[in-house]
Tab-separated table of C-alpha atoms in Angstrom:
chain	number	residue	atom	x	y	z
G	435	MET	CA	-0.003	-0.020	-0.013
G	436	PRO	CA	1.244	3.551	-0.636
G	437	PRO	CA	2.268	5.501	2.464
G	438	ASN	CA	-0.735	7.848	2.333
G	439	TYR	CA	-3.556	5.302	2.240
G	440	ASN	CA	-5.147	3.606	5.195
G	441	PRO	CA	-8.699	2.261	5.133
G	442	ALA	CA	-10.833	3.508	8.010
G	443	LYS	CA	-14.172	2.349	9.376
G	444	ASN	CA	-17.609	3.309	8.085
G	445	ASP	CA	-16.499	3.406	4.452
G	446	ALA	CA	-14.237	6.432	5.050
G	447	ILE	CA	-10.609	6.777	4.143
G	448	GLU	CA	-7.860	8.545	6.040
G	449	LEU	CA	-5.320	10.408	4.005
G	450	LEU	CA	-1.894	10.945	5.476
G	451	THR	CA	-0.350	13.793	3.578
G	452	PRO	CA	3.389	14.372	3.273
G	453	GLY	CA	3.080	17.147	5.832
G	454	ASP	CA	2.016	14.617	8.497
G	455	HIS	CA	-1.530	16.066	8.664
G	456	HIS	CA	-4.386	13.575	8.944
G	457	LEU	CA	-7.355	14.346	6.749
G	458	GLU	CA	-10.342	12.168	7.530
G	459	LEU	CA	-12.653	12.245	4.569
G	460	GLY	CA	-15.920	10.407	4.393
G	461	GLY	CA	-19.372	10.142	5.748
G	462	GLY	CA	-18.591	8.467	9.070
G	463	ALA	CA	-19.590	9.957	12.365
G	464	GLY	CA	-16.021	10.546	13.280
G	465	GLY	CA	-15.178	12.288	10.021
G	466	SER	CA	-13.916	15.845	9.972
G	467	THR	CA	-16.081	18.644	8.725
G	468	GLY	CA	-15.375	20.410	5.475
G	469	THR	CA	-14.143	23.478	7.323
G	470	GLY	CA	-11.693	21.408	9.301
G	471	GLN	CA	-10.415	19.815	6.117
G	472	GLN	CA	-9.845	23.204	4.514
G	473	LYS	CA	-8.035	24.503	7.537
G	474	ARG	CA	-5.693	21.574	7.643
G	475	LEU	CA	-5.120	21.786	3.901
G	476	GLY	CA	-4.433	25.477	4.289
G	477	ARG	CA	-1.795	24.859	6.923
G	478	HIS	CA	-0.126	22.195	4.844
G	479	THR	CA	2.193	23.704	2.231
G	480	ARG	CA	4.054	21.513	-0.220
G	481	SER	CA	6.663	22.860	-2.607
G	482	ALA	CA	4.514	21.555	-5.411
G	483	SER	CA	1.078	21.672	-6.948
G	484	SER	CA	-0.897	21.108	-3.760
G	485	SER	CA	-3.223	23.974	-4.529
G	486	SER	CA	-4.447	22.153	-7.651
G	487	PHE	CA	-5.279	19.021	-5.744
G	488	ILE	CA	-7.440	20.103	-2.850
G	489	HIS	CA	-10.645	18.638	-4.263
G	490	TYR	CA	-10.378	15.367	-2.353
G	491	LYS	CA	-13.633	13.411	-2.506
G	492	ALA	CA	-14.267	10.450	-0.275
G	493	PRO	CA	-15.481	7.356	-2.044
G	494	GLN	CA	-18.567	5.710	-0.583
G	495	LYS	CA	-16.765	2.389	-0.633
G	496	LYS	CA	-13.161	1.376	-0.311
G	497	GLU	CA	-11.556	2.183	-3.648
G	498	GLU	CA	-9.314	-0.459	-5.127
G	499	VAL	CA	-7.275	-0.528	-8.315
G	500	ILE	CA	-7.769	-3.716	-10.320
G	501	PRO	CA	-4.672	-4.925	-12.206
G	502	SER	CA	-4.958	-3.597	-15.761
G	503	GLY	CA	-1.896	-4.694	-17.665
G	504	ASN	CA	-3.798	-5.082	-20.927
G	505	LYS	CA	-5.395	-1.644	-20.572
G	506	LEU	CA	-2.037	-0.049	-19.783
G	507	ALA	CA	-0.383	-1.730	-22.783
G	508	SER	CA	-3.209	-0.802	-25.183
G	509	GLN	CA	-3.040	2.867	-24.158
G	510	ALA	CA	0.712	3.332	-23.704
G	511	LEU	CA	2.057	1.272	-26.626
G	512	PRO	CA	0.782	3.572	-29.408
G	513	SER	CA	2.308	6.600	-27.695
G	514	LEU	CA	5.635	4.798	-27.344
G	515	LEU	CA	5.609	3.867	-31.016
G	516	ILE	CA	4.945	7.520	-31.885
G	517	CYS	CA	7.796	8.334	-29.516
G	518	VAL	CA	10.168	6.090	-31.531
G	519	VAL	CA	9.171	7.814	-34.756
G	520	GLY	CA	9.589	11.238	-33.137
G	521	LEU	CA	13.028	10.397	-31.797
G	522	ILE	CA	14.145	9.048	-35.186
G	523	ILE	CA	12.871	12.219	-36.908
G	524	ALA	CA	14.716	14.350	-34.336
G	525	GLY	CA	17.923	12.443	-35.040
G	526	TRP	CA	17.402	12.802	-38.775
G	527	MET	CA	16.793	16.545	-38.376
G	528	MET	CA	19.983	16.953	-36.355
G	529	ASP	CA	21.933	15.043	-38.998
G	530	ILE	CA	20.771	17.646	-41.510
G	531	TYR	CA	21.125	20.724	-39.329
G	532	GLN	CA	24.697	19.941	-38.327
G	533	HIS	CA	25.804	20.860	-41.857
G	534	TRP	CA	24.012	24.230	-41.837
G	535	LYS	CA	26.246	27.303	-41.875
G	536	VAL	CA	24.921	28.561	-38.531
G	537	PHE	CA	25.923	25.323	-36.757
G	538	THR	CA	29.372	25.177	-38.363
G	539	GLN	CA	30.026	28.856	-37.659
G	540	VAL	CA	28.586	28.955	-34.112
G	541	SER	CA	29.703	25.665	-32.585
G	542	GLU	CA	28.077	26.537	-29.231
G	543	LEU	CA	24.767	25.496	-30.804
G	544	PHE	CA	25.945	21.875	-30.731
G	545	ILE	CA	26.404	22.170	-26.970
G	546	LEU	CA	23.073	23.968	-26.653
G	547	VAL	CA	20.994	21.278	-28.352
G	548	PRO	CA	21.214	18.478	-25.713
G	549	VAL	CA	21.071	20.958	-22.807
G	550	LEU	CA	18.020	22.757	-24.184
G	551	LEU	CA	16.208	19.567	-25.188
G	552	ASN	CA	16.726	18.146	-21.703
G	553	LEU	CA	15.464	21.320	-20.019
G	554	LYS	CA	12.460	21.607	-22.319
G	555	GLY	CA	11.693	17.920	-21.975
G	556	ASN	CA	11.638	18.236	-18.186
G	557	LEU	CA	9.286	21.214	-18.299
G	558	GLU	CA	6.832	19.527	-20.636
G	559	MET	CA	6.933	16.195	-18.861
G	560	ASN	CA	6.340	17.935	-15.522
G	561	LEU	CA	3.376	19.723	-17.083
G	562	ALA	CA	2.071	16.405	-18.432
G	563	ALA	CA	2.456	14.743	-15.032
G	564	ARG	CA	0.786	17.610	-13.158
G	565	PHE	CA	-2.113	17.896	-15.585
G	566	SER	CA	-2.598	14.120	-15.689
G	567	THR	CA	-2.908	14.112	-11.909
G	568	SER	CA	-5.380	17.005	-12.111
G	569	ALA	CA	-7.401	15.006	-14.645
G	570	ASN	CA	-7.479	11.869	-12.513
G	571	MET	CA	-8.381	13.950	-9.448
G	572	GLY	CA	-11.450	15.247	-11.299
G	573	ASP	CA	-10.292	18.887	-11.376
G	574	LEU	CA	-10.754	19.043	-15.143
G	575	ASP	CA	-14.383	17.929	-14.948
G	576	HIS	CA	-15.463	21.449	-13.850
G	577	PRO	CA	-15.163	24.154	-16.557
G	578	GLU	CA	-14.162	26.937	-14.169
G	579	THR	CA	-11.362	24.899	-12.552
G	580	ARG	CA	-10.307	23.431	-15.907
G	581	ASN	CA	-9.890	26.846	-17.564
G	582	ALA	CA	-7.950	28.213	-14.599
G	583	LEU	CA	-5.624	25.211	-14.626
G	584	VAL	CA	-5.055	25.415	-18.390
G	585	TRP	CA	-4.169	29.111	-18.535
G	586	GLY	CA	-2.258	28.931	-15.255
G	587	ASN	CA	-0.086	26.058	-16.454
G	588	LEU	CA	0.471	27.675	-19.859
G	589	SER	CA	1.628	30.884	-18.188
G	590	LEU	CA	3.785	28.920	-15.729
G	591	ILE	CA	5.538	26.954	-18.457
G	592	GLN	CA	6.284	30.223	-20.278
G	593	VAL	CA	8.061	31.575	-17.216
G	594	GLN	CA	9.953	28.323	-16.773
G	595	ALA	CA	10.810	28.071	-20.477
G	596	LEU	CA	12.134	31.644	-20.768
G	597	ILE	CA	14.286	31.400	-17.646
G	598	SER	CA	15.478	27.908	-18.513
G	599	GLY	CA	16.180	28.945	-22.092
G	600	SER	CA	18.364	31.818	-20.928
G	601	ILE	CA	20.200	29.541	-18.515
G	602	ALA	CA	20.764	26.943	-21.252
G	603	GLY	CA	22.092	29.585	-23.632
G	604	LEU	CA	24.470	31.088	-21.058
G	605	PHE	CA	25.607	27.634	-19.979
G	606	SER	CA	26.339	26.649	-23.600
G	607	VAL	CA	28.375	29.808	-24.222
G	608	PHE	CA	30.320	29.304	-20.982
G	609	LEU	CA	30.932	25.588	-21.617
G	610	GLY	CA	32.012	26.304	-25.199
G	611	ALA	CA	34.549	28.882	-24.041
G	612	LEU	CA	35.779	26.451	-21.385
G	613	LEU	CA	36.163	23.459	-23.733
G	614	HIS	CA	37.481	25.404	-26.740
G	615	PRO	CA	39.399	28.418	-25.411
G	616	GLU	CA	41.223	28.784	-28.720
G	617	ASP	CA	37.972	29.559	-30.552
G	618	SER	CA	36.895	32.926	-29.159
G	619	VAL	CA	33.152	33.536	-29.478
G	620	THR	CA	32.029	37.068	-30.330
G	621	ILE	CA	29.427	39.024	-28.386
G	622	SER	CA	27.041	38.934	-31.338
G	623	GLU	CA	27.341	35.161	-31.572
G	624	SER	CA	26.725	34.836	-27.831
G	625	VAL	CA	23.597	36.975	-28.116
G	626	LEU	CA	22.495	34.822	-31.083
G	627	VAL	CA	22.816	31.622	-29.036
G	628	ILE	CA	20.951	32.982	-25.997
G	629	ALA	CA	18.204	34.620	-28.071
G	630	SER	CA	17.715	31.476	-30.177
G	631	SER	CA	17.517	29.386	-27.011
G	632	MET	CA	14.894	31.623	-25.367
G	633	VAL	CA	12.742	32.052	-28.512
G	634	SER	CA	12.718	28.324	-29.300
G	635	ALA	CA	11.979	27.460	-25.665
G	636	SER	CA	9.104	29.953	-25.448
G	637	VAL	CA	7.433	29.151	-28.779
G	638	SER	CA	7.717	25.402	-28.457
G	639	SER	CA	6.471	25.561	-24.867
G	640	PHE	CA	3.296	27.367	-25.936
G	641	VAL	CA	2.665	24.987	-28.845
G	642	LEU	CA	3.415	21.812	-26.903
G	643	GLY	CA	1.819	23.031	-23.664
G	644	LEU	CA	-1.446	23.802	-25.442
G	645	PHE	CA	-1.296	20.456	-27.265
G	646	MET	CA	-0.680	18.553	-24.022
G	647	CYS	CA	-3.559	20.267	-22.235
G	648	ILE	CA	-5.964	19.458	-25.095
G	649	LEU	CA	-4.673	15.884	-25.306
G	650	ILE	CA	-5.168	15.255	-21.587
G	651	ILE	CA	-8.645	16.851	-21.576
G	652	ILE	CA	-9.698	14.695	-24.522
G	653	SER	CA	-8.177	11.633	-22.818
G	654	ARG	CA	-10.254	12.384	-19.736
G	655	MET	CA	-13.411	12.685	-21.855
G	656	LEU	CA	-12.656	9.365	-23.563
G	657	LYS	CA	-11.854	7.700	-20.222
G	658	ILE	CA	-8.223	7.122	-21.189
G	659	ASP	CA	-5.679	7.407	-18.396
G	660	PRO	CA	-3.443	10.343	-19.435
G	661	ASP	CA	-0.629	9.011	-17.218
G	662	ASN	CA	-0.175	6.259	-19.823
G	663	ILE	CA	0.256	8.527	-22.841
G	664	ALA	CA	1.083	12.132	-21.876
G	665	CYS	CA	4.769	11.899	-20.885
G	666	PRO	CA	5.974	9.969	-23.986
G	667	MET	CA	4.069	12.304	-26.282
G	668	ALA	CA	5.521	15.357	-24.534
G	669	SER	CA	9.055	13.976	-24.759
G	670	SER	CA	9.048	12.863	-28.410
G	671	LEU	CA	7.139	15.791	-29.911
G	672	GLY	CA	9.110	18.234	-27.738
G	673	ASP	CA	12.413	17.252	-29.299
G	674	VAL	CA	11.145	17.606	-32.870
G	675	VAL	CA	9.379	20.935	-32.372
G	676	THR	CA	12.118	22.529	-30.241
G	677	LEU	CA	14.907	21.413	-32.585
G	678	GLY	CA	13.106	22.699	-35.641
G	679	ILE	CA	12.358	26.080	-34.082
G	680	LEU	CA	15.902	26.412	-32.746
G	681	ALA	CA	17.514	25.718	-36.126
G	682	GLY	CA	15.157	28.056	-37.972
G	683	CYS	CA	15.532	30.876	-35.436
G	684	ALA	CA	19.345	30.596	-35.287
G	685	ASN	CA	19.596	30.610	-39.088
G	686	LEU	CA	17.326	33.653	-39.321
G	687	LEU	CA	19.403	35.555	-36.751
G	688	LEU	CA	22.643	34.638	-38.516
G	689	VAL	CA	21.332	36.039	-41.795
G	690	ASN	CA	20.443	39.262	-39.950
G	691	MET	CA	23.638	39.344	-37.915
G	692	GLU	CA	24.417	42.872	-39.092
G	693	THR	CA	21.145	44.172	-37.593
G	694	ASN	CA	20.016	44.365	-33.991
G	695	LEU	CA	17.400	41.652	-34.418
G	696	SER	CA	19.060	39.273	-31.919
G	697	THR	CA	19.307	41.973	-29.261
G	698	PHE	CA	15.712	43.074	-29.877
G	699	LEU	CA	14.385	39.514	-29.499
G	700	LEU	CA	16.459	39.003	-26.403
G	701	LEU	CA	15.016	42.128	-24.765
G	702	ILE	CA	11.461	41.122	-25.702
G	703	MET	CA	11.942	37.696	-24.134
G	704	PHE	CA	13.290	39.098	-20.883
G	705	ILE	CA	10.570	41.792	-20.659
G	706	SER	CA	7.851	39.160	-21.089
G	707	ILE	CA	9.008	37.150	-18.035
G	708	PRO	CA	7.405	39.498	-15.441
G	709	PHE	CA	4.169	39.592	-17.490
G	710	PHE	CA	3.761	35.821	-17.420
G	711	GLY	CA	5.011	35.719	-13.828
G	712	LEU	CA	2.245	38.102	-12.739
G	713	SER	CA	-0.316	35.951	-14.514
G	714	VAL	CA	0.901	32.903	-12.590
G	715	TRP	CA	0.927	34.802	-9.280
G	716	ARG	CA	-2.741	35.751	-9.710
G	717	ASN	CA	-3.729	32.119	-10.330
G	718	PRO	CA	-4.179	30.247	-7.010
G	719	HIS	CA	-3.915	26.856	-8.728
G	720	VAL	CA	-0.292	27.315	-9.828
G	721	ARG	CA	0.991	30.165	-7.613
G	722	ASP	CA	3.027	27.816	-5.411
G	723	LEU	CA	4.904	26.523	-8.440
G	724	LEU	CA	6.278	29.915	-9.391
G	725	PHE	CA	9.126	29.644	-6.890
G	726	SER	CA	9.337	25.872	-6.356
G	727	GLY	CA	10.663	23.114	-8.541
G	728	TRP	CA	13.643	25.028	-9.964
G	729	THR	CA	16.259	23.006	-8.104
G	730	PRO	CA	15.616	19.659	-9.904
G	731	ILE	CA	15.519	21.382	-13.300
G	732	ILE	CA	18.903	23.054	-12.807
G	733	ILE	CA	20.522	20.021	-11.189
G	734	ALA	CA	19.137	17.803	-13.964
G	735	MET	CA	20.771	20.098	-16.517
G	736	LEU	CA	24.137	19.677	-14.804
G	737	ILE	CA	23.688	15.887	-14.651
G	738	SER	CA	22.699	15.714	-18.318
G	739	SER	CA	25.723	17.766	-19.292
G	740	GLY	CA	27.770	14.805	-17.995
G	741	ALA	CA	26.053	12.560	-20.526
G	742	GLY	CA	26.676	15.231	-23.186
G	743	LEU	CA	30.394	15.302	-22.401
G	744	VAL	CA	30.581	11.471	-22.667
G	745	LEU	CA	28.762	11.603	-25.970
G	746	GLU	CA	30.937	14.436	-27.289
G	747	ARG	CA	34.085	12.440	-26.483
G	748	TYR	CA	33.022	9.263	-28.271
G	749	VAL	CA	30.571	10.487	-30.940
G	750	GLU	CA	33.300	10.807	-33.559
G	751	LYS	CA	34.869	7.468	-32.609
G	752	PHE	CA	31.834	5.213	-33.031
G	753	LYS	CA	29.449	5.144	-35.974
G	754	GLY	CA	25.768	5.649	-35.222
G	755	LEU	CA	26.330	6.549	-31.571
G	756	ALA	CA	24.765	10.021	-31.946
G	757	MET	CA	21.693	8.521	-33.570
G	758	ILE	CA	21.124	5.606	-31.215
G	759	THR	CA	21.795	7.387	-27.922
G	760	PRO	CA	18.669	9.609	-27.917
G	761	ILE	CA	16.521	6.606	-28.885
G	762	LEU	CA	17.830	4.470	-26.020
G	763	CYS	CA	17.694	7.308	-23.473
G	764	GLY	CA	14.301	8.519	-24.663
G	765	LEU	CA	12.527	5.152	-24.519
G	766	ALA	CA	13.955	4.136	-21.159
G	767	GLY	CA	13.167	7.548	-19.712
G	768	ASN	CA	9.625	7.535	-21.102
G	769	LEU	CA	8.787	4.134	-19.675
G	770	GLY	CA	10.134	5.256	-16.299
G	771	SER	CA	8.149	8.491	-16.531
G	772	ILE	CA	4.916	6.611	-17.217
G	773	TYR	CA	5.472	4.540	-14.102
G	774	ALA	CA	6.402	7.555	-11.949
G	775	SER	CA	3.421	9.562	-13.198
G	776	ARG	CA	1.021	6.706	-12.425
G	777	ILE	CA	2.390	6.241	-8.923
G	778	SER	CA	2.205	9.990	-8.238
G	779	THR	CA	-1.471	10.041	-9.288
G	780	CYS	CA	-2.195	7.089	-6.975
G	781	LEU	CA	-0.522	8.889	-4.093
G	782	HIS	CA	-2.579	12.045	-4.677
G	783	ARG	CA	-5.806	10.048	-4.948
G	784	GLY	CA	-5.010	7.760	-2.013
G	785	VAL	CA	-5.378	4.523	-3.996
G	786	GLN	CA	-3.187	1.493	-4.538
G	787	GLU	CA	-0.969	1.048	-7.574
G	788	GLN	CA	-0.387	-2.525	-8.742
G	789	PHE	CA	3.410	-2.279	-8.810
G	790	LYS	CA	4.274	-5.768	-10.058
G	791	THR	CA	1.658	-5.740	-12.807
G	792	VAL	CA	2.620	-2.282	-14.082
G	793	GLU	CA	6.383	-2.939	-13.893
G	794	SER	CA	6.185	-6.199	-15.802
G	795	THR	CA	3.821	-4.689	-18.398
G	796	LEU	CA	6.056	-1.697	-19.063
G	797	LEU	CA	9.192	-3.858	-19.186
G	798	LEU	CA	7.556	-6.216	-21.687
G	799	MET	CA	6.355	-3.248	-23.762
G	800	ASN	CA	9.985	-2.309	-24.298
G	801	ILE	CA	10.534	-5.504	-26.311
G	802	PRO	CA	8.307	-4.762	-29.385
G	803	VAL	CA	9.273	-1.075	-29.356
G	804	GLN	CA	13.018	-1.850	-29.414
G	805	ILE	CA	12.527	-4.576	-32.038
G	806	LEU	CA	10.689	-2.053	-34.217
G	807	PHE	CA	13.544	0.411	-33.860
G	808	LEU	CA	16.136	-2.222	-34.715
G	809	LEU	CA	14.176	-3.160	-37.825
G	810	ILE	CA	13.934	0.468	-38.909
G	811	ALA	CA	17.654	0.976	-38.218
G	812	TRP	CA	18.496	-2.110	-40.281
G	813	ILE	CA	16.172	-1.335	-43.203
G	814	LEU	CA	17.015	2.368	-43.451
G	815	ASP	CA	20.687	1.863	-42.562
G	816	ILE	CA	20.455	4.505	-39.822
G	817	GLY	CA	23.873	5.629	-38.675
G	818	HIS	CA	25.594	3.284	-41.165
G	819	LEU	CA	25.983	0.661	-38.435
G	820	ASP	CA	27.598	-2.732	-38.853
G	821	PHE	CA	24.301	-4.450	-38.130
G	822	THR	CA	25.420	-7.872	-36.902
G	823	PHE	CA	23.473	-10.263	-34.726
G	824	ALA	CA	25.874	-9.601	-31.866
G	825	PHE	CA	25.241	-5.866	-32.139
G	826	ALA	CA	21.451	-6.282	-32.170
G	827	LEU	CA	21.546	-8.669	-29.200
G	828	THR	CA	23.902	-6.458	-27.190
G	829	TYR	CA	21.847	-3.333	-27.849
G	830	PHE	CA	18.661	-5.172	-26.855
G	831	ILE	CA	20.191	-6.365	-23.578
G	832	VAL	CA	21.426	-2.845	-22.803
G	833	SER	CA	17.975	-1.447	-23.506
G	834	MET	CA	16.315	-3.932	-21.163
G	835	ILE	CA	18.848	-3.118	-18.391
G	836	CYS	CA	18.245	0.610	-18.846
G	837	THR	CA	14.454	0.208	-18.834
G	838	PHE	CA	14.509	-2.011	-15.743
G	839	THR	CA	16.724	0.569	-14.011
G	840	ALA	CA	14.411	3.429	-15.043
G	841	LEU	CA	11.338	1.626	-13.663
G	842	LYS	CA	12.948	0.838	-10.315
G	843	MET	CA	14.300	4.377	-10.026
G	844	GLY	CA	10.927	5.868	-10.974
G	845	LYS	CA	9.178	3.889	-8.227
G	846	SER	CA	11.716	4.538	-5.458
G	847	MET	CA	12.137	8.241	-6.314
G	848	THR	CA	8.397	8.897	-6.465
G	849	LEU	CA	7.721	7.241	-3.128
G	850	GLY	CA	10.783	8.887	-1.632
G	851	PHE	CA	9.882	12.444	-2.663
G	852	TRP	CA	6.295	11.970	-1.467
G	853	LYS	CA	7.581	10.696	1.891
G	854	TYR	CA	9.766	13.794	2.323
G	855	LYS	CA	6.941	16.255	1.537
G	856	TYR	CA	7.681	17.027	-2.115
G	857	ASP	CA	5.186	16.601	-4.949
G	858	PRO	CA	6.619	13.894	-7.271
G	859	ASP	CA	4.914	15.494	-10.260
G	860	ASN	CA	7.399	18.392	-10.079
G	861	TYR	CA	10.537	16.730	-8.755
G	862	VAL	CA	10.945	13.140	-9.974
G	863	LEU	CA	11.035	13.361	-13.767
G	864	PRO	CA	13.956	15.837	-14.133
G	865	TYR	CA	16.202	13.740	-11.872
G	866	LEU	CA	14.998	10.472	-13.393
G	867	THR	CA	15.561	11.400	-17.033
G	868	ALA	CA	18.900	13.054	-16.337
G	869	ILE	CA	20.330	10.073	-14.469
G	870	ILE	CA	18.976	7.652	-17.065
G	871	ASP	CA	20.662	9.721	-19.800
G	872	VAL	CA	24.033	9.264	-18.073
G	873	ILE	CA	23.470	5.508	-17.499
G	874	CYS	CA	22.245	4.828	-21.035
G	875	THR	CA	25.040	6.827	-22.695
G	876	SER	CA	27.726	5.175	-20.585
G	877	LEU	CA	26.415	1.635	-21.151
G	878	LEU	CA	26.056	2.278	-24.865
G	879	VAL	CA	29.662	3.505	-25.135
G	880	ILE	CA	30.892	0.470	-23.176
G	881	SER	CA	28.942	-1.924	-25.369
G	882	PHE	CA	30.189	-0.270	-28.582
G	883	SER	CA	33.751	-0.494	-27.322
G	884	TRP	CA	33.331	-4.160	-26.315
G	885	LEU	CA	31.810	-5.130	-29.672
G	886	SER	CA	34.558	-3.352	-31.618
G	887	THR	CA	37.432	-4.637	-29.482
G	888	ASN	CA	36.305	-8.254	-29.742
G	889	GLY	CA	35.527	-8.076	-33.439
G	890	PHE	CA	31.782	-8.743	-33.098
G	891	ALA	CA	30.916	-5.563	-35.044
G	892	SER	CA	32.855	-2.890	-36.891
G	893	LEU	CA	31.587	0.244	-35.165
G	894	GLU	CA	34.661	2.455	-35.077
G	895	GLU	CA	35.097	5.224	-37.584
G	896	GLU	CA	37.914	4.632	-40.051
G	897	ASP	CA	39.867	7.627	-38.755
G	898	HIS	CA	40.010	6.023	-35.265
G	899	ILE	CA	40.922	2.492	-36.336
G	900	LYS	CA	44.586	1.945	-35.661
């Protein structure tokens, strides 16, 4: 049983919140009054979205969750297949963009891409997790609450995207100067990188945020659990949309380098932050999130940069590594995020998640998805890999290890954050995806090296073969 659920007598339930406040909800004689509930909820402050989840309703009977492995698979598998296609398209787009003049002239954009995609992915997956919980709590069933949550979350993600975009741009410029001190970056190029990062983060956040809200509302209407589909869709579509906007914006600013367009856009982006911040502050459903949840996003960026450094060191040594890495990291992270999002919803609702059933279902779902990717990689010759049986088997084993690790981490981190008074919807996914990125990248490099050293597959570039 989750730590916040204990059945009480007279068909009532007792919720134990992370703040150690007992909320007795139900129709029993010993139940608390509505006023008492509101007072206790008012005293309890979580550095999360607690204000969006105060509509606790006591079931008339003990609520149980029936194992639904088939339902989970039928809902989540299509979104994971779309995720594979999205990740492949993102890799294909990057393979094209890397030859554009703006990327060859401003090398800091190569550093910006993984940092920005990780930051944006965390923001959108957090939004998907929060909104999915709101849907399952019934908050979206009431038009007034639904509208407030939609506009509040869209304003919130704009604030987060603009600030995160500026941090990602500054971090890329700083890391580029640190790694390549001989290549001095000009002020105009630095402004171009930061402006492109903020514009792409803001525009893609609005497009994807609105899409995710509509998707989750429609899922609720069709009685589909959004926890099973929202996070993978946010992750896969986020990479494609953000990468496309970033490349287009950077190329436009390079063409107009002689003008003040980059500076103008940069000022507009910074001026808009207080506007969206005020909108969030006036919305009681998301006000608490304006100042909370930044720590995991920033720390996750630093963790992911470790994976980026590993990839940068070996990407020119091994063929296809740049193409396969986001696929492996994305799928493992998405399966873990589905599990974490489901557990978080159960904790908010005070119901029981069927851990073994869900874990085994998600782990088994990785098999057809990875097989599909291997078939596509073989047929389309993605990355020009030496596609031997040993390579396919090794990659498949690595993918299963990464997925198993992501599921176990998703479960333990979600329960752990809830226990220590933090809303998992805002804290788990950034840490989870960042750590999984490091694990997947490291295991993939080790497996490529092992296959090449032992002659099971020719994966080294010709320039690196001694």
